[in-house]
GROMACS .gro file of C-alpha atoms in nm:
model
  357
    1SER     CA    1  -4.820   4.381  -3.157
    2GLU     CA    2  -5.005   4.076  -3.291
    3ALA     CA    3  -4.773   3.817  -3.088
    4ALA     CA    4  -4.948   4.049  -2.783
    5ASP     CA    5  -5.324   4.011  -2.959
    6GLN     CA    6  -5.278   3.604  -3.031
    7LEU     CA    7  -5.220   3.588  -2.670
    8GLY     CA    8  -5.425   3.799  -2.539
    9VAL     CA    9  -5.239   4.038  -2.334
   10MET     CA   10  -5.405   4.339  -2.530
   11HIS     CA   11  -5.560   4.418  -2.856
   12SER     CA   12  -5.270   4.451  -3.188
   13MET     CA   13  -5.318   4.870  -3.222
   14GLU     CA   14  -5.303   4.955  -2.812
   15ALA     CA   15  -4.990   4.709  -2.848
   16MET     CA   16  -4.827   4.964  -3.079
   17LYS     CA   17  -4.943   5.254  -2.927
   18ALA     CA   18  -4.722   5.149  -2.594
   19ILE     CA   19  -4.443   5.062  -2.895
   20MET     CA   20  -4.440   5.373  -3.075
   21ALA     CA   21  -4.488   5.564  -2.737
   22ILE     CA   22  -4.070   5.544  -2.713
   23GLU     CA   23  -4.058   5.739  -3.052
   24TYR     CA   24  -4.253   5.991  -2.828
   25VAL     CA   25  -4.091   6.374  -2.828
   26ALA     CA   26  -4.244   6.658  -2.533
   27PRO     CA   27  -4.305   6.962  -2.676
   28MET     CA   28  -3.981   7.195  -2.686
   29SER     CA   29  -3.888   7.486  -2.878
   30ASP     CA   30  -3.631   7.671  -3.006
   31GLU     CA   31  -3.414   7.916  -3.147
   32ASN     CA   32  -3.676   7.924  -3.483
   33VAL     CA   33  -3.982   7.722  -3.345
   34THR     CA   34  -4.229   7.831  -3.037
   35VAL     CA   35  -4.397   7.454  -2.992
   36THR     CA   36  -4.687   7.358  -2.759
   37ASP     CA   37  -4.937   7.125  -2.724
   38THR     CA   38  -5.295   7.304  -2.621
   39GLU     CA   39  -5.658   7.225  -2.740
   40PHE     CA   40  -5.875   7.337  -3.018
   41SER     CA   41  -6.231   7.282  -2.984
   42ASN     CA   42  -6.149   6.995  -2.694
   43VAL     CA   43  -5.920   6.842  -2.935
   44ALA     CA   44  -5.546   6.800  -2.856
   45VAL     CA   45  -5.333   7.052  -3.138
   46ARG     CA   46  -4.943   7.082  -3.082
   47LEU     CA   47  -4.904   7.428  -3.161
   48TYR     CA   48  -4.587   7.563  -3.352
   49LEU     CA   49  -4.519   7.943  -3.387
   50PRO     CA   50  -4.231   8.052  -3.623
   51ARG     CA   51  -4.046   8.312  -3.414
   52LYS     CA   52  -3.875   8.532  -3.741
   53PRO     CA   53  -4.039   8.818  -3.838
   54SER     CA   54  -4.331   8.853  -4.122
   55ASP     CA   55  -4.380   9.111  -4.325
   56GLY     CA   56  -4.768   9.058  -4.321
   57LEU     CA   57  -4.992   8.812  -4.191
   58ARG     CA   58  -4.898   8.455  -4.256
   59ARG     CA   59  -4.940   8.127  -4.445
   60ALA     CA   60  -5.089   7.800  -4.169
   61VAL     CA   61  -5.125   7.511  -4.221
   62VAL     CA   62  -5.316   7.225  -4.028
   63TYR     CA   63  -5.169   6.835  -4.044
   64PHE     CA   64  -5.339   6.536  -3.959
   65HIS     CA   65  -5.069   6.242  -3.877
   66GLY     CA   66  -5.077   5.919  -4.008
   67GLY     CA   67  -5.116   5.551  -3.833
   68GLY     CA   68  -5.431   5.360  -4.013
   69TRP     CA   69  -5.648   5.576  -3.790
   70CYS     CA   70  -5.536   5.372  -3.507
   71VAL     CA   71  -5.172   5.485  -3.442
   72GLY     CA   72  -4.956   5.731  -3.388
   73GLN     CA   73  -4.979   6.074  -3.216
   74ALA     CA   74  -4.806   6.436  -3.289
   75GLY     CA   75  -4.532   6.438  -3.021
   76MET     CA   76  -4.380   6.203  -3.267
   77LYS     CA   77  -4.015   6.210  -3.334
   78SER     CA   78  -4.050   6.227  -3.710
   79TYR     CA   79  -4.362   6.432  -3.699
   80ASP     CA   80  -4.251   6.652  -3.447
   81HIS     CA   81  -3.949   6.694  -3.705
   82LEU     CA   82  -4.212   6.756  -4.014
   83THR     CA   83  -4.425   7.014  -3.884
   84ARG     CA   84  -4.146   7.271  -3.707
   85TRP     CA   85  -3.958   7.225  -4.046
   86THR     CA   86  -4.307   7.291  -4.225
   87SER     CA   87  -4.383   7.611  -3.972
   88ASP     CA   88  -3.982   7.679  -4.017
   89ARG     CA   89  -3.950   7.703  -4.356
   90LEU     CA   90  -4.257   7.844  -4.450
   91ASN     CA   91  -4.223   8.081  -4.125
   92ALA     CA   92  -4.584   7.960  -4.128
   93VAL     CA   93  -4.787   7.832  -3.803
   94VAL     CA   94  -4.873   7.485  -3.814
   95VAL     CA   95  -5.175   7.319  -3.588
   96SER     CA   96  -5.094   6.894  -3.529
   97VAL     CA   97  -5.391   6.762  -3.488
   98ASP     CA   98  -5.373   6.488  -3.224
   99TYR     CA   99  -5.730   6.310  -3.254
  100ARG     CA  100  -5.879   6.030  -3.101
  101LEU     CA  101  -5.760   5.676  -3.254
  102ALA     CA  102  -5.898   5.304  -3.265
  103PRO     CA  103  -5.969   5.090  -3.151
  104LYS     CA  104  -6.124   5.308  -2.866
  105TYR     CA  105  -6.328   5.505  -3.118
  106HIS     CA  106  -6.400   5.440  -3.449
  107PHE     CA  107  -6.541   5.663  -3.703
  108PRO     CA  108  -6.638   5.869  -3.681
  109VAL     CA  109  -6.504   5.990  -3.433
  110GLN     CA  110  -6.109   6.089  -3.575
  111PHE     CA  111  -6.281   6.272  -3.925
  112GLU     CA  112  -6.527   6.454  -3.605
  113ASP     CA  113  -6.195   6.535  -3.435
  114ALA     CA  114  -6.049   6.679  -3.742
  115TYR     CA  115  -6.296   6.886  -3.890
  116SER     CA  116  -6.419   7.073  -3.533
  117VAL     CA  117  -6.087   7.206  -3.508
  118THR     CA  118  -6.016   7.312  -3.860
  119LYS     CA  119  -6.314   7.491  -3.817
  120PHE     CA  120  -6.253   7.624  -3.524
  121PHE     CA  121  -5.925   7.738  -3.665
  122LEU     CA  122  -6.119   7.928  -3.960
  123GLN     CA  123  -6.282   8.107  -3.800
  124SER     CA  124  -6.159   8.538  -3.843
  125SER     CA  125  -6.093   8.550  -3.473
  126VAL     CA  126  -5.872   8.240  -3.458
  127LEU     CA  127  -5.657   8.297  -3.766
  128SER     CA  128  -5.612   8.647  -3.642
  129GLN     CA  129  -5.484   8.614  -3.309
  130TYR     CA  130  -5.219   8.382  -3.479
  131GLY     CA  131  -5.141   8.657  -3.755
  132VAL     CA  132  -5.291   8.451  -4.029
  133ASP     CA  133  -5.383   8.527  -4.351
  134PRO     CA  134  -5.764   8.395  -4.422
  135ASP     CA  135  -5.614   8.384  -4.793
  136ARG     CA  136  -5.352   8.119  -4.752
  137VAL     CA  137  -5.418   7.851  -4.521
  138CYS     CA  138  -5.361   7.415  -4.651
  139VAL     CA  139  -5.563   7.125  -4.470
  140ALA     CA  140  -5.239   6.835  -4.499
  141GLY     CA  141  -5.195   6.497  -4.367
  142ASP     CA  142  -4.948   6.189  -4.429
  143SER     CA  143  -5.129   5.846  -4.485
  144ALA     CA  144  -5.450   5.813  -4.287
  145GLY     CA  145  -5.390   6.176  -4.219
  146GLY     CA  146  -5.391   6.246  -4.575
  147ASN     CA  147  -5.813   6.085  -4.608
  148LEU     CA  148  -5.882   6.300  -4.319
  149ALA     CA  149  -5.704   6.644  -4.488
  150ALA     CA  150  -5.925   6.498  -4.800
  151ALA     CA  151  -6.225   6.431  -4.661
  152VAL     CA  152  -6.198   6.830  -4.371
  153ALA     CA  153  -6.178   6.965  -4.752
  154GLN     CA  154  -6.510   6.786  -4.951
  155GLN     CA  155  -6.688   6.838  -4.584
  156LEU     CA  156  -6.562   7.225  -4.660
  157LEU     CA  157  -6.721   7.281  -4.917
  158LYS     CA  158  -7.024   7.209  -4.772
  159ASP     CA  159  -7.044   7.415  -4.422
  160SER     CA  160  -7.239   7.787  -4.475
  161GLU     CA  161  -7.113   7.858  -4.175
  162VAL     CA  162  -6.735   7.808  -4.275
  163LYS     CA  163  -6.668   8.192  -4.438
  164THR     CA  164  -6.256   8.105  -4.473
  165ARG     CA  165  -6.186   7.932  -4.747
  166LEU     CA  166  -5.858   7.691  -4.780
  167LYS     CA  167  -5.590   7.774  -5.019
  168ALA     CA  168  -5.454   7.421  -5.111
  169GLN     CA  169  -5.471   7.026  -4.965
  170ALA     CA  170  -5.168   6.834  -4.955
  171LEU     CA  171  -5.232   6.510  -4.969
  172VAL     CA  172  -4.915   6.207  -4.892
  173TYR     CA  173  -4.976   5.899  -5.000
  174PRO     CA  174  -5.321   5.938  -4.831
  175ALA     CA  175  -5.571   5.590  -4.826
  176LEU     CA  176  -5.913   5.776  -4.967
  177GLN     CA  177  -6.131   5.478  -5.112
  178THR     CA  178  -6.243   5.173  -4.917
  179LEU     CA  179  -6.456   4.960  -5.156
  180ASP     CA  180  -6.160   4.779  -5.370
  181LEU     CA  181  -5.877   4.675  -5.154
  182ASN     CA  182  -5.744   4.437  -5.469
  183LEU     CA  183  -5.624   4.749  -5.687
  184PRO     CA  184  -5.319   4.657  -5.859
  185SER     CA  185  -5.092   4.846  -5.594
  186TYR     CA  186  -5.280   4.599  -5.352
  187GLN     CA  187  -5.159   4.294  -5.581
  188GLU     CA  188  -4.849   4.410  -5.619
  189ASN     CA  189  -4.729   4.564  -5.310
  190ASP     CA  190  -4.938   4.212  -5.121
  191ASN     CA  191  -4.618   4.164  -4.906
  192LYS     CA  192  -4.399   4.475  -4.892
  193PRO     CA  193  -4.262   4.640  -4.616
  194LEU     CA  194  -4.406   4.813  -4.378
  195LEU     CA  195  -4.786   4.894  -4.501
  196PRO     CA  196  -4.884   4.479  -4.647
  197ARG     CA  197  -5.195   4.496  -4.839
  198LEU     CA  198  -5.268   4.287  -4.464
  199PHE     CA  199  -5.221   4.520  -4.243
  200MET     CA  200  -5.384   4.812  -4.439
  201VAL     CA  201  -5.710   4.622  -4.427
  202LYS     CA  202  -5.677   4.591  -4.101
  203PHE     CA  203  -5.643   4.951  -3.995
  204TRP     CA  204  -5.912   5.011  -4.346
  205SER     CA  205  -6.196   4.751  -4.058
  206GLU     CA  206  -6.031   4.897  -3.747
  207TYR     CA  207  -6.122   5.179  -3.834
  208PHE     CA  208  -6.460   5.192  -3.831
  209THR     CA  209  -6.536   4.861  -3.576
  210SER     CA  210  -6.329   4.555  -3.406
  211ASP     CA  211  -6.587   4.301  -3.531
  212SER     CA  212  -6.365   4.060  -3.719
  213SER     CA  213  -6.663   3.978  -3.986
  214LEU     CA  214  -6.542   4.310  -4.101
  215ARG     CA  215  -6.226   4.218  -4.173
  216GLU     CA  216  -6.225   3.899  -4.323
  217ALA     CA  217  -6.473   4.089  -4.569
  218MET     CA  218  -6.250   4.309  -4.666
  219ALA     CA  219  -5.951   4.063  -4.661
  220SER     CA  220  -6.139   3.867  -4.922
  221ASN     CA  221  -6.238   4.195  -5.139
  222ARG     CA  222  -6.622   4.098  -5.070
  223HIS     CA  223  -6.727   4.298  -4.856
  224VAL     CA  224  -7.007   4.658  -5.034
  225PRO     CA  225  -7.365   4.523  -5.073
  226VAL     CA  226  -7.451   4.509  -5.469
  227GLU     CA  227  -7.688   4.769  -5.320
  228SER     CA  228  -7.354   4.962  -5.324
  229SER     CA  229  -7.302   4.837  -5.721
  230HIS     CA  230  -7.302   5.211  -5.770
  231LEU     CA  231  -7.063   5.294  -5.613
  232PHE     CA  232  -6.766   5.137  -5.744
  233GLN     CA  233  -6.756   5.331  -6.109
  234PHE     CA  234  -6.573   5.645  -5.828
  235VAL     CA  235  -6.339   5.373  -5.814
  236ASN     CA  236  -6.317   5.200  -6.174
  237TRP     CA  237  -5.915   5.188  -6.202
  238SER     CA  238  -5.988   5.068  -6.583
  239ASN     CA  239  -6.050   5.400  -6.630
  240PHE     CA  240  -5.858   5.621  -6.383
  241LEU     CA  241  -5.489   5.467  -6.410
  242PRO     CA  242  -5.287   5.528  -6.684
  243GLU     CA  243  -5.164   5.230  -6.854
  244GLU     CA  244  -4.755   5.138  -6.729
  245LEU     CA  245  -5.005   5.143  -6.384
  246LYS     CA  246  -5.233   4.839  -6.551
  247LYS     CA  247  -4.895   4.668  -6.600
  248GLY     CA  248  -5.105   4.352  -6.813
  249HIS     CA  249  -5.378   4.414  -6.489
  250VAL     CA  250  -5.719   4.275  -6.612
  251TYR     CA  251  -6.028   4.470  -6.461
  252THR     CA  252  -6.310   4.168  -6.396
  253GLY     CA  253  -6.507   4.383  -6.146
  254PRO     CA  254  -6.706   4.364  -5.795
  255ALA     CA  255  -6.756   4.036  -5.578
  256PHE     CA  256  -7.054   4.139  -5.349
  257GLY     CA  257  -7.095   4.080  -5.045
  258SER     CA  258  -7.368   4.105  -4.805
  259PRO     CA  259  -7.534   4.389  -4.704
  260GLU     CA  260  -7.474   4.337  -4.340
  261LEU     CA  261  -7.164   4.460  -4.295
  262ALA     CA  262  -7.312   4.841  -4.475
  263GLN     CA  263  -7.621   4.820  -4.262
  264LYS     CA  264  -7.349   4.786  -3.968
  265TYR     CA  265  -7.109   4.969  -4.019
  266PRO     CA  266  -7.218   5.220  -4.300
  267GLY     CA  267  -6.863   5.461  -4.225
  268PHE     CA  268  -6.701   5.248  -4.477
  269LEU     CA  269  -6.977   5.395  -4.731
  270ASP     CA  270  -6.949   5.769  -4.619
  271PRO     CA  271  -6.783   5.979  -4.852
  272ARG     CA  272  -6.607   6.140  -4.466
  273ALA     CA  273  -6.440   5.829  -4.459
  274ALA     CA  274  -6.281   5.761  -4.858
  275PRO     CA  275  -6.297   6.059  -5.019
  276LEU     CA  276  -6.246   5.914  -5.369
  277LEU     CA  277  -6.693   5.814  -5.322
  278ALA     CA  278  -6.776   6.176  -5.351
  279SER     CA  279  -6.938   6.244  -5.704
  280ASP     CA  280  -6.733   6.505  -5.950
  281ALA     CA  281  -6.993   6.704  -5.888
  282GLN     CA  282  -6.926   6.795  -5.515
  283LEU     CA  283  -6.489   6.767  -5.660
  284ARG     CA  284  -6.587   7.114  -5.779
  285GLY     CA  285  -6.435   7.389  -5.607
  286LEU     CA  286  -6.194   7.183  -5.433
  287PRO     CA  287  -5.853   7.369  -5.339
  288LEU     CA  288  -5.512   7.380  -5.544
  289THR     CA  289  -5.384   7.022  -5.459
  290TYR     CA  290  -5.117   6.851  -5.391
  291ILE     CA  291  -5.063   6.502  -5.466
  292LEU     CA  292  -4.778   6.224  -5.299
  293THR     CA  293  -4.820   5.892  -5.445
  294CYS     CA  294  -4.542   5.591  -5.425
  295GLY     CA  295  -4.419   5.347  -5.719
  296HIS     CA  296  -4.434   5.106  -5.365
  297ASP     CA  297  -4.728   5.116  -5.252
  298VAL     CA  298  -5.066   4.986  -5.121
  299LEU     CA  299  -5.233   5.279  -5.169
  300ARG     CA  300  -4.993   5.430  -5.479
  301ASP     CA  301  -5.370   5.332  -5.676
  302ASP     CA  302  -5.645   5.595  -5.414
  303GLY     CA  303  -5.355   5.892  -5.475
  304VAL     CA  304  -5.350   5.883  -5.864
  305MET     CA  305  -5.730   5.787  -5.845
  306TYR     CA  306  -5.824   6.126  -5.688
  307ALA     CA  307  -5.550   6.315  -5.861
  308GLN     CA  308  -5.751   6.208  -6.194
  309ARG     CA  309  -6.117   6.259  -6.082
  310LEU     CA  310  -5.981   6.543  -5.938
  311ARG     CA  311  -5.825   6.703  -6.292
  312ALA     CA  312  -6.212   6.573  -6.436
  313ALA     CA  313  -6.341   6.782  -6.134
  314GLY     CA  314  -6.183   7.139  -6.312
  315VAL     CA  315  -5.954   7.141  -5.987
  316PRO     CA  316  -5.536   7.233  -6.025
  317VAL     CA  317  -5.384   6.914  -5.900
  318THR     CA  318  -5.001   6.896  -5.849
  319HIS     CA  319  -4.922   6.481  -5.885
  320ASP     CA  320  -4.526   6.387  -5.819
  321HIS     CA  321  -4.502   6.073  -5.849
  322ALA     CA  322  -4.166   5.800  -5.671
  323LYS     CA  323  -4.161   5.477  -5.831
  324ASP     CA  324  -3.851   5.450  -5.609
  325ALA     CA  325  -4.019   5.550  -5.266
  326PHE     CA  326  -4.286   5.277  -5.055
  327HIS     CA  327  -4.505   5.390  -4.828
  328GLY     CA  328  -4.441   5.660  -4.519
  329ALA     CA  329  -4.089   5.731  -4.658
  330MET     CA  330  -4.131   6.086  -4.597
  331MET     CA  331  -4.127   6.058  -4.231
  332PHE     CA  332  -3.995   5.704  -4.162
  333VAL     CA  333  -3.586   5.583  -4.285
  334LEU     CA  334  -3.514   5.265  -4.232
  335SER     CA  335  -3.146   5.279  -4.397
  336PRO     CA  336  -2.891   5.600  -4.603
  337ALA     CA  337  -2.998   5.530  -4.992
  338GLU     CA  338  -3.445   5.576  -4.767
  339LEU     CA  339  -3.235   5.798  -4.603
  340ALA     CA  340  -3.184   5.986  -4.899
  341VAL     CA  341  -3.517   5.953  -5.038
  342GLY     CA  342  -3.743   6.033  -4.792
  343HIS     CA  343  -3.540   6.410  -4.751
  344ARG     CA  344  -3.619   6.438  -5.124
  345LEU     CA  345  -3.954   6.335  -5.040
  346LEU     CA  346  -4.069   6.646  -4.790
  347ASN     CA  347  -3.823   6.804  -5.001
  348ARG     CA  348  -4.076   6.876  -5.312
  349TYR     CA  349  -4.345   6.856  -5.082
  350ILE     CA  350  -4.249   7.173  -4.929
  351ARG     CA  351  -4.097   7.353  -5.240
  352TRP     CA  352  -4.438   7.253  -5.340
  353LEU     CA  353  -4.599   7.446  -4.981
  354ASN     CA  354  -4.385   7.709  -5.033
  355GLU     CA  355  -4.470   7.821  -5.405
  356ASN     CA  356  -4.853   7.756  -5.398
  357LEU     CA  357  -4.924   7.893  -4.969
   0.00000   0.00000   0.00000
């Protein structure tokens, strides 16, 4: 995909989408789950309805796939497996959201798609149509999808039109902040497979714009203007990371950049794109939370800091840290050893949902 970009054939993210298209599977029902592609609030979704009988109203999960807001889809084999398995194991309705992607669409489109689907689904008439218990609905997602799930959960607290409240949110190695792209986890996993630092920087910048100046500023960690310096209190890892994760790293404070980028692309300072930027008061009232982080992951510290801040705000949190796992381990398996790790993480995620939703 990078070669296609360099040669001027197509944008790297469009090339990656084309490559990943081979992973697409059509909606196929089986003896346990009925699967259909449809739309909620004019946004494409893949809907999973369990076939086994239920004693009463069912649980429900609204799921947002990962892929850096640029690639991925509900119909990818790995996501179809996850959401189908979730529906079957939990006897739950699962809505897997195909939000629009960069580079064709930039923030806030992805968030707005995720939010409009969730808000539509939470209407009492829709919940009733699918036999869902309004007191047992969860939002969930991995990576960029974990970002969307966290942002949706925060926004729902502000929306007086939504009467149904979430029971839980499940965030799997989520991307949660844009301010400091040189956290200890970014430094330690700079060139690790699947999600090296510069790849994550490209995903972040592409979420907001295809203008390379933002990507270059983010790569040097000089993209935040001094006028926004007050936001760094929410991502100051020296206050939120345990000693074992600091590993001798010394917090030096931000190096500020030009205000022009923030004026042109204010999204990277918006809590709807970076949920860790929400104030402590805005975090209070969030639902029961599950956060999975992995040791070999540039996004590790985002999840760890969010868990710490949520606890301080009085939110019940289960933080599951897999020291031996890498970013994407729950979805993408490359060898028998990693397959075992992926299954372990998937079982933990499903077990938590089963016990708490």
